[in-house]
mmCIF file of C-alpha atoms in Angstrom:
data_model
loop_
_atom_site.group_PDB
_atom_site.id
_atom_site.type_symbol
_atom_site.label_atom_id
_atom_site.label_comp_id
_atom_site.label_asym_id
_atom_site.label_seq_id
_atom_site.Cartn_x
_atom_site.Cartn_y
_atom_site.Cartn_z
ATOM 1 C CA MET A 7 26.536 8.850 -25.070
ATOM 2 C CA THR A 8 25.406 9.110 -21.430
ATOM 3 C CA ALA A 9 21.713 8.887 -20.636
ATOM 4 C CA ALA A 10 20.175 11.679 -18.589
ATOM 5 C CA PRO A 11 19.231 10.671 -15.025
ATOM 6 C CA ALA A 12 15.676 9.418 -14.655
ATOM 7 C CA PRO A 13 13.292 11.733 -12.791
ATOM 8 C CA ASP A 14 12.406 10.717 -9.249
ATOM 9 C CA ALA A 15 8.858 10.564 -7.831
ATOM 10 C CA VAL A 16 8.495 14.360 -7.865
ATOM 11 C CA GLY A 17 9.965 14.864 -11.331
ATOM 12 C CA SER A 18 13.394 16.075 -10.200
ATOM 13 C CA THR A 19 16.526 14.752 -11.842
ATOM 14 C CA ASP A 20 18.911 16.547 -9.413
ATOM 15 C CA ARG A 21 19.270 14.095 -6.558
ATOM 16 C CA SER A 22 22.576 15.594 -5.376
ATOM 17 C CA ALA A 23 20.954 18.790 -4.099
ATOM 18 C CA VAL A 24 19.451 17.369 -0.891
ATOM 19 C CA ASP A 25 20.071 14.077 0.897
ATOM 20 C CA PRO A 26 16.679 13.114 2.393
ATOM 21 C CA THR A 27 18.401 10.971 5.050
ATOM 22 C CA ASP A 28 20.332 13.979 6.407
ATOM 23 C CA ARG A 29 18.697 15.768 9.349
ATOM 24 C CA SER A 30 19.988 19.127 8.115
ATOM 25 C CA ALA A 31 17.697 18.860 5.071
ATOM 26 C CA TYR A 32 14.630 19.565 7.228
ATOM 27 C CA HIS A 33 13.304 22.876 8.535
ATOM 28 C CA HIS A 34 10.294 21.794 10.615
ATOM 29 C CA TRP A 35 10.217 19.026 13.247
ATOM 30 C CA THR A 36 7.449 16.958 14.848
ATOM 31 C CA THR A 37 8.025 14.335 17.553
ATOM 32 C CA GLU A 38 5.837 11.237 17.607
ATOM 33 C CA LYS A 39 5.686 8.696 20.418
ATOM 34 C CA ILE A 40 6.105 5.112 19.231
ATOM 35 C CA ARG A 41 3.248 3.212 20.859
ATOM 36 C CA PHE A 42 3.000 -0.542 21.404
ATOM 37 C CA ASN A 43 -0.057 -0.362 19.149
ATOM 38 C CA ASP A 44 2.197 0.848 16.283
ATOM 39 C CA LEU A 45 3.979 -2.522 16.036
ATOM 40 C CA ASP A 46 3.426 -5.344 13.576
ATOM 41 C CA ALA A 47 3.404 -9.068 14.459
ATOM 42 C CA LEU A 48 7.214 -9.161 14.283
ATOM 43 C CA GLY A 49 7.640 -6.321 16.789
ATOM 44 C CA HIS A 50 8.679 -3.749 14.178
ATOM 45 C CA LEU A 51 7.107 -0.354 13.616
ATOM 46 C CA ASN A 52 4.175 -1.074 11.278
ATOM 47 C CA ASN A 53 4.115 0.532 7.830
ATOM 48 C CA CYS A 54 0.798 2.215 8.688
ATOM 49 C CA ALA A 55 2.483 3.990 11.628
ATOM 50 C CA PHE A 56 5.042 5.487 9.244
ATOM 51 C CA ALA A 57 2.187 6.968 7.201
ATOM 52 C CA VAL A 58 0.478 8.321 10.345
ATOM 53 C CA PHE A 59 3.726 9.939 11.521
ATOM 54 C CA CYS A 60 4.097 11.603 8.107
ATOM 55 C CA GLU A 61 0.468 12.736 8.268
ATOM 56 C CA SER A 62 0.992 14.389 11.664
ATOM 57 C CA ALA A 63 3.989 16.326 10.364
ATOM 58 C CA ARG A 64 2.194 17.238 7.115
ATOM 59 C CA VAL A 65 -0.879 18.526 8.963
ATOM 60 C CA GLU A 66 1.306 20.702 11.220
ATOM 61 C CA VAL A 67 3.074 22.277 8.238
ATOM 62 C CA LEU A 68 -0.114 22.778 6.229
ATOM 63 C CA SER A 69 -1.943 24.233 9.241
ATOM 64 C CA GLN A 70 0.818 26.784 9.667
ATOM 65 C CA ALA A 71 0.704 27.586 5.961
ATOM 66 C CA ARG A 72 -3.000 28.331 6.157
ATOM 67 C CA GLY A 73 -2.706 30.178 9.462
ATOM 68 C CA GLN A 74 -5.501 28.025 10.840
ATOM 69 C CA LYS A 75 -6.270 24.435 11.709
ATOM 70 C CA LEU A 76 -7.353 22.116 8.919
ATOM 71 C CA GLY A 77 -10.916 20.913 8.730
ATOM 72 C CA GLY A 78 -13.750 22.512 10.635
ATOM 73 C CA GLY A 79 -16.046 22.675 7.622
ATOM 74 C CA GLY A 80 -14.017 25.164 5.592
ATOM 75 C CA ASP A 81 -14.633 25.383 1.876
ATOM 76 C CA ILE A 82 -10.934 25.579 1.008
ATOM 77 C CA ASP A 83 -8.438 23.040 2.249
ATOM 78 C CA TRP A 84 -5.563 20.756 1.285
ATOM 79 C CA VAL A 85 -6.173 17.424 -0.461
ATOM 80 C CA ILE A 86 -3.426 14.800 -0.611
ATOM 81 C CA VAL A 87 -3.031 13.330 -4.096
ATOM 82 C CA ASN A 88 0.145 11.269 -3.714
ATOM 83 C CA LEU A 89 2.156 9.633 -0.914
ATOM 84 C CA ASN A 90 5.405 7.697 -1.326
ATOM 85 C CA ILE A 91 7.330 6.146 1.560
ATOM 86 C CA ASP A 92 10.766 4.544 1.357
ATOM 87 C CA PHE A 93 11.379 2.275 4.348
ATOM 88 C CA ARG A 94 15.070 2.396 5.276
ATOM 89 C CA ALA A 95 15.376 0.785 8.736
ATOM 90 C CA GLN A 96 13.268 -0.775 11.470
ATOM 91 C CA GLY A 97 11.689 1.140 14.305
ATOM 92 C CA HIS A 98 10.879 -0.414 17.685
ATOM 93 C CA TYR A 99 8.851 0.203 20.835
ATOM 94 C CA PRO A 100 9.374 2.040 23.126
ATOM 95 C CA GLY A 101 10.762 5.304 21.812
ATOM 96 C CA THR A 102 10.103 8.385 19.804
ATOM 97 C CA CYS A 103 10.316 9.183 16.128
ATOM 98 C CA GLU A 104 11.300 12.658 15.021
ATOM 99 C CA VAL A 105 9.759 13.640 11.697
ATOM 100 C CA GLY A 106 11.497 16.349 9.713
ATOM 101 C CA SER A 107 9.564 18.240 7.046
ATOM 102 C CA ARG A 108 10.671 20.323 4.100
ATOM 103 C CA VAL A 109 9.165 21.539 0.858
ATOM 104 C CA VAL A 110 10.511 19.672 -2.163
ATOM 105 C CA ARG A 111 8.536 21.425 -4.905
ATOM 106 C CA ILE A 112 6.026 24.245 -5.243
ATOM 107 C CA GLY A 113 3.717 24.143 -8.230
ATOM 108 C CA THR A 114 0.969 26.490 -9.309
ATOM 109 C CA LYS A 115 -1.717 24.668 -7.298
ATOM 110 C CA SER A 116 0.253 21.997 -5.442
ATOM 111 C CA VAL A 117 3.086 21.503 -3.001
ATOM 112 C CA THR A 118 5.269 18.423 -2.547
ATOM 113 C CA LEU A 119 6.483 17.941 0.997
ATOM 114 C CA GLY A 120 9.393 15.727 1.971
ATOM 115 C CA ASN A 121 9.740 13.939 5.302
ATOM 116 C CA GLY A 122 12.595 12.182 7.041
ATOM 117 C CA LEU A 123 11.692 9.898 9.956
ATOM 118 C CA PHE A 124 14.483 9.524 12.524
ATOM 119 C CA VAL A 125 14.890 7.304 15.574
ATOM 120 C CA GLY A 126 17.973 8.630 17.279
ATOM 121 C CA ASP A 127 20.535 9.252 14.562
ATOM 122 C CA THR A 128 19.046 6.643 12.216
ATOM 123 C CA CYS A 129 16.825 7.653 9.325
ATOM 124 C CA ILE A 130 14.214 4.885 9.291
ATOM 125 C CA ALA A 131 12.167 6.252 6.368
ATOM 126 C CA THR A 132 11.845 9.065 3.880
ATOM 127 C CA ALA A 133 8.630 10.145 2.239
ATOM 128 C CA THR A 134 7.106 12.598 -0.194
ATOM 129 C CA ALA A 135 3.500 13.759 -0.310
ATOM 130 C CA THR A 136 1.894 16.010 -2.886
ATOM 131 C CA VAL A 137 -1.024 18.124 -1.708
ATOM 132 C CA VAL A 138 -3.315 20.396 -3.708
ATOM 133 C CA LEU A 139 -5.085 23.467 -2.383
ATOM 134 C CA SER A 140 -8.716 22.826 -3.263
ATOM 135 C CA ASP A 141 -12.147 24.388 -3.292
ATOM 136 C CA LEU A 142 -13.933 21.469 -1.660
ATOM 137 C CA LYS A 143 -17.454 22.493 -2.698
ATOM 138 C CA ALA A 144 -16.545 23.052 -6.342
ATOM 139 C CA GLY A 145 -14.157 20.098 -6.402
ATOM 140 C CA LYS A 146 -11.452 22.177 -8.113
ATOM 141 C CA ALA A 147 -7.814 22.938 -7.423
ATOM 142 C CA LEU A 148 -6.932 26.546 -6.625
ATOM 143 C CA PRO A 149 -3.786 28.553 -7.353
ATOM 144 C CA LEU A 150 -1.557 28.982 -4.303
ATOM 145 C CA PRO A 151 -1.947 32.460 -2.765
ATOM 146 C CA ASP A 152 1.240 34.533 -2.441
ATOM 147 C CA ASP A 153 1.341 34.238 1.384
ATOM 148 C CA ILE A 154 1.152 30.441 1.264
ATOM 149 C CA ARG A 155 3.750 30.313 -1.517
ATOM 150 C CA ALA A 156 6.102 32.507 0.568
ATOM 151 C CA PHE A 157 5.648 30.298 3.640
ATOM 152 C CA MET A 158 6.345 27.168 1.596
ATOM 153 C CA GLU A 159 9.447 28.752 0.070
ATOM 154 C CA SER A 160 10.762 29.317 3.604
ATOM 155 C CA LEU A 161 10.752 25.525 4.112
ATOM 156 C CA MET A 162 12.776 24.761 0.970
ATOM 157 C CA SER A 163 16.477 24.133 0.595
ATOM 158 C CA PRO A 164 18.236 26.786 -1.553
ATOM 159 C CA ALA A 165 18.724 24.347 -4.461
ATOM 160 C CA ALA A 166 15.069 23.243 -4.404
ATOM 161 C CA ALA A 167 13.848 26.848 -4.162
ATOM 162 C CA THR A 168 15.791 27.795 -7.298
ATOM 163 C CA ALA A 169 14.348 24.831 -9.223
ATOM 164 C CA SER A 170 10.772 25.562 -8.078
ATOM 165 C CA THR A 171 11.063 29.244 -8.998
ATOM 166 C CA LYS A 172 12.181 28.248 -12.510
ATOM 167 C CA GLU A 173 9.284 25.738 -12.793
ATOM 168 C CA ALA A 174 6.684 28.258 -11.577
ATOM 169 C CA GLY A 175 7.822 30.743 -14.218
ATOM 170 C CA ALA A 176 7.544 28.175 -16.990
#
């Protein structure tokens, strides 16, 4: 008897659908400059810089989804509830890091974004972040409006979109 594959960090057991180290998996791109300040004591790109690069890409995608910039005292905004980074290779100064973004999963009130961080042709890290649309004053999660859901679906791979549609109907 063969055991079923274990779910990954976002609950998916189908890892063959999208290779997160493949540039073609991403629909949105952000370019970050690697600064000398981003290095650790060994001269490698510091783990905190990876998180900042992912944040920049995430904020761009979420700002587009909302049709406005984040922050500014709004009552409804995105709240990050989970961040996972897999470090795959070293990054060095000077240079640039291209951060690809895609939607991995769309829930009723949350979205999981995937990122691939590339220096040249090398994928130096992959990441996932789950964000929840929230009423900040009430401290409660909100269902995703249809326009935001449609935008997020446009950033999904076909295999992921099919899985998310099935999950949303369940």
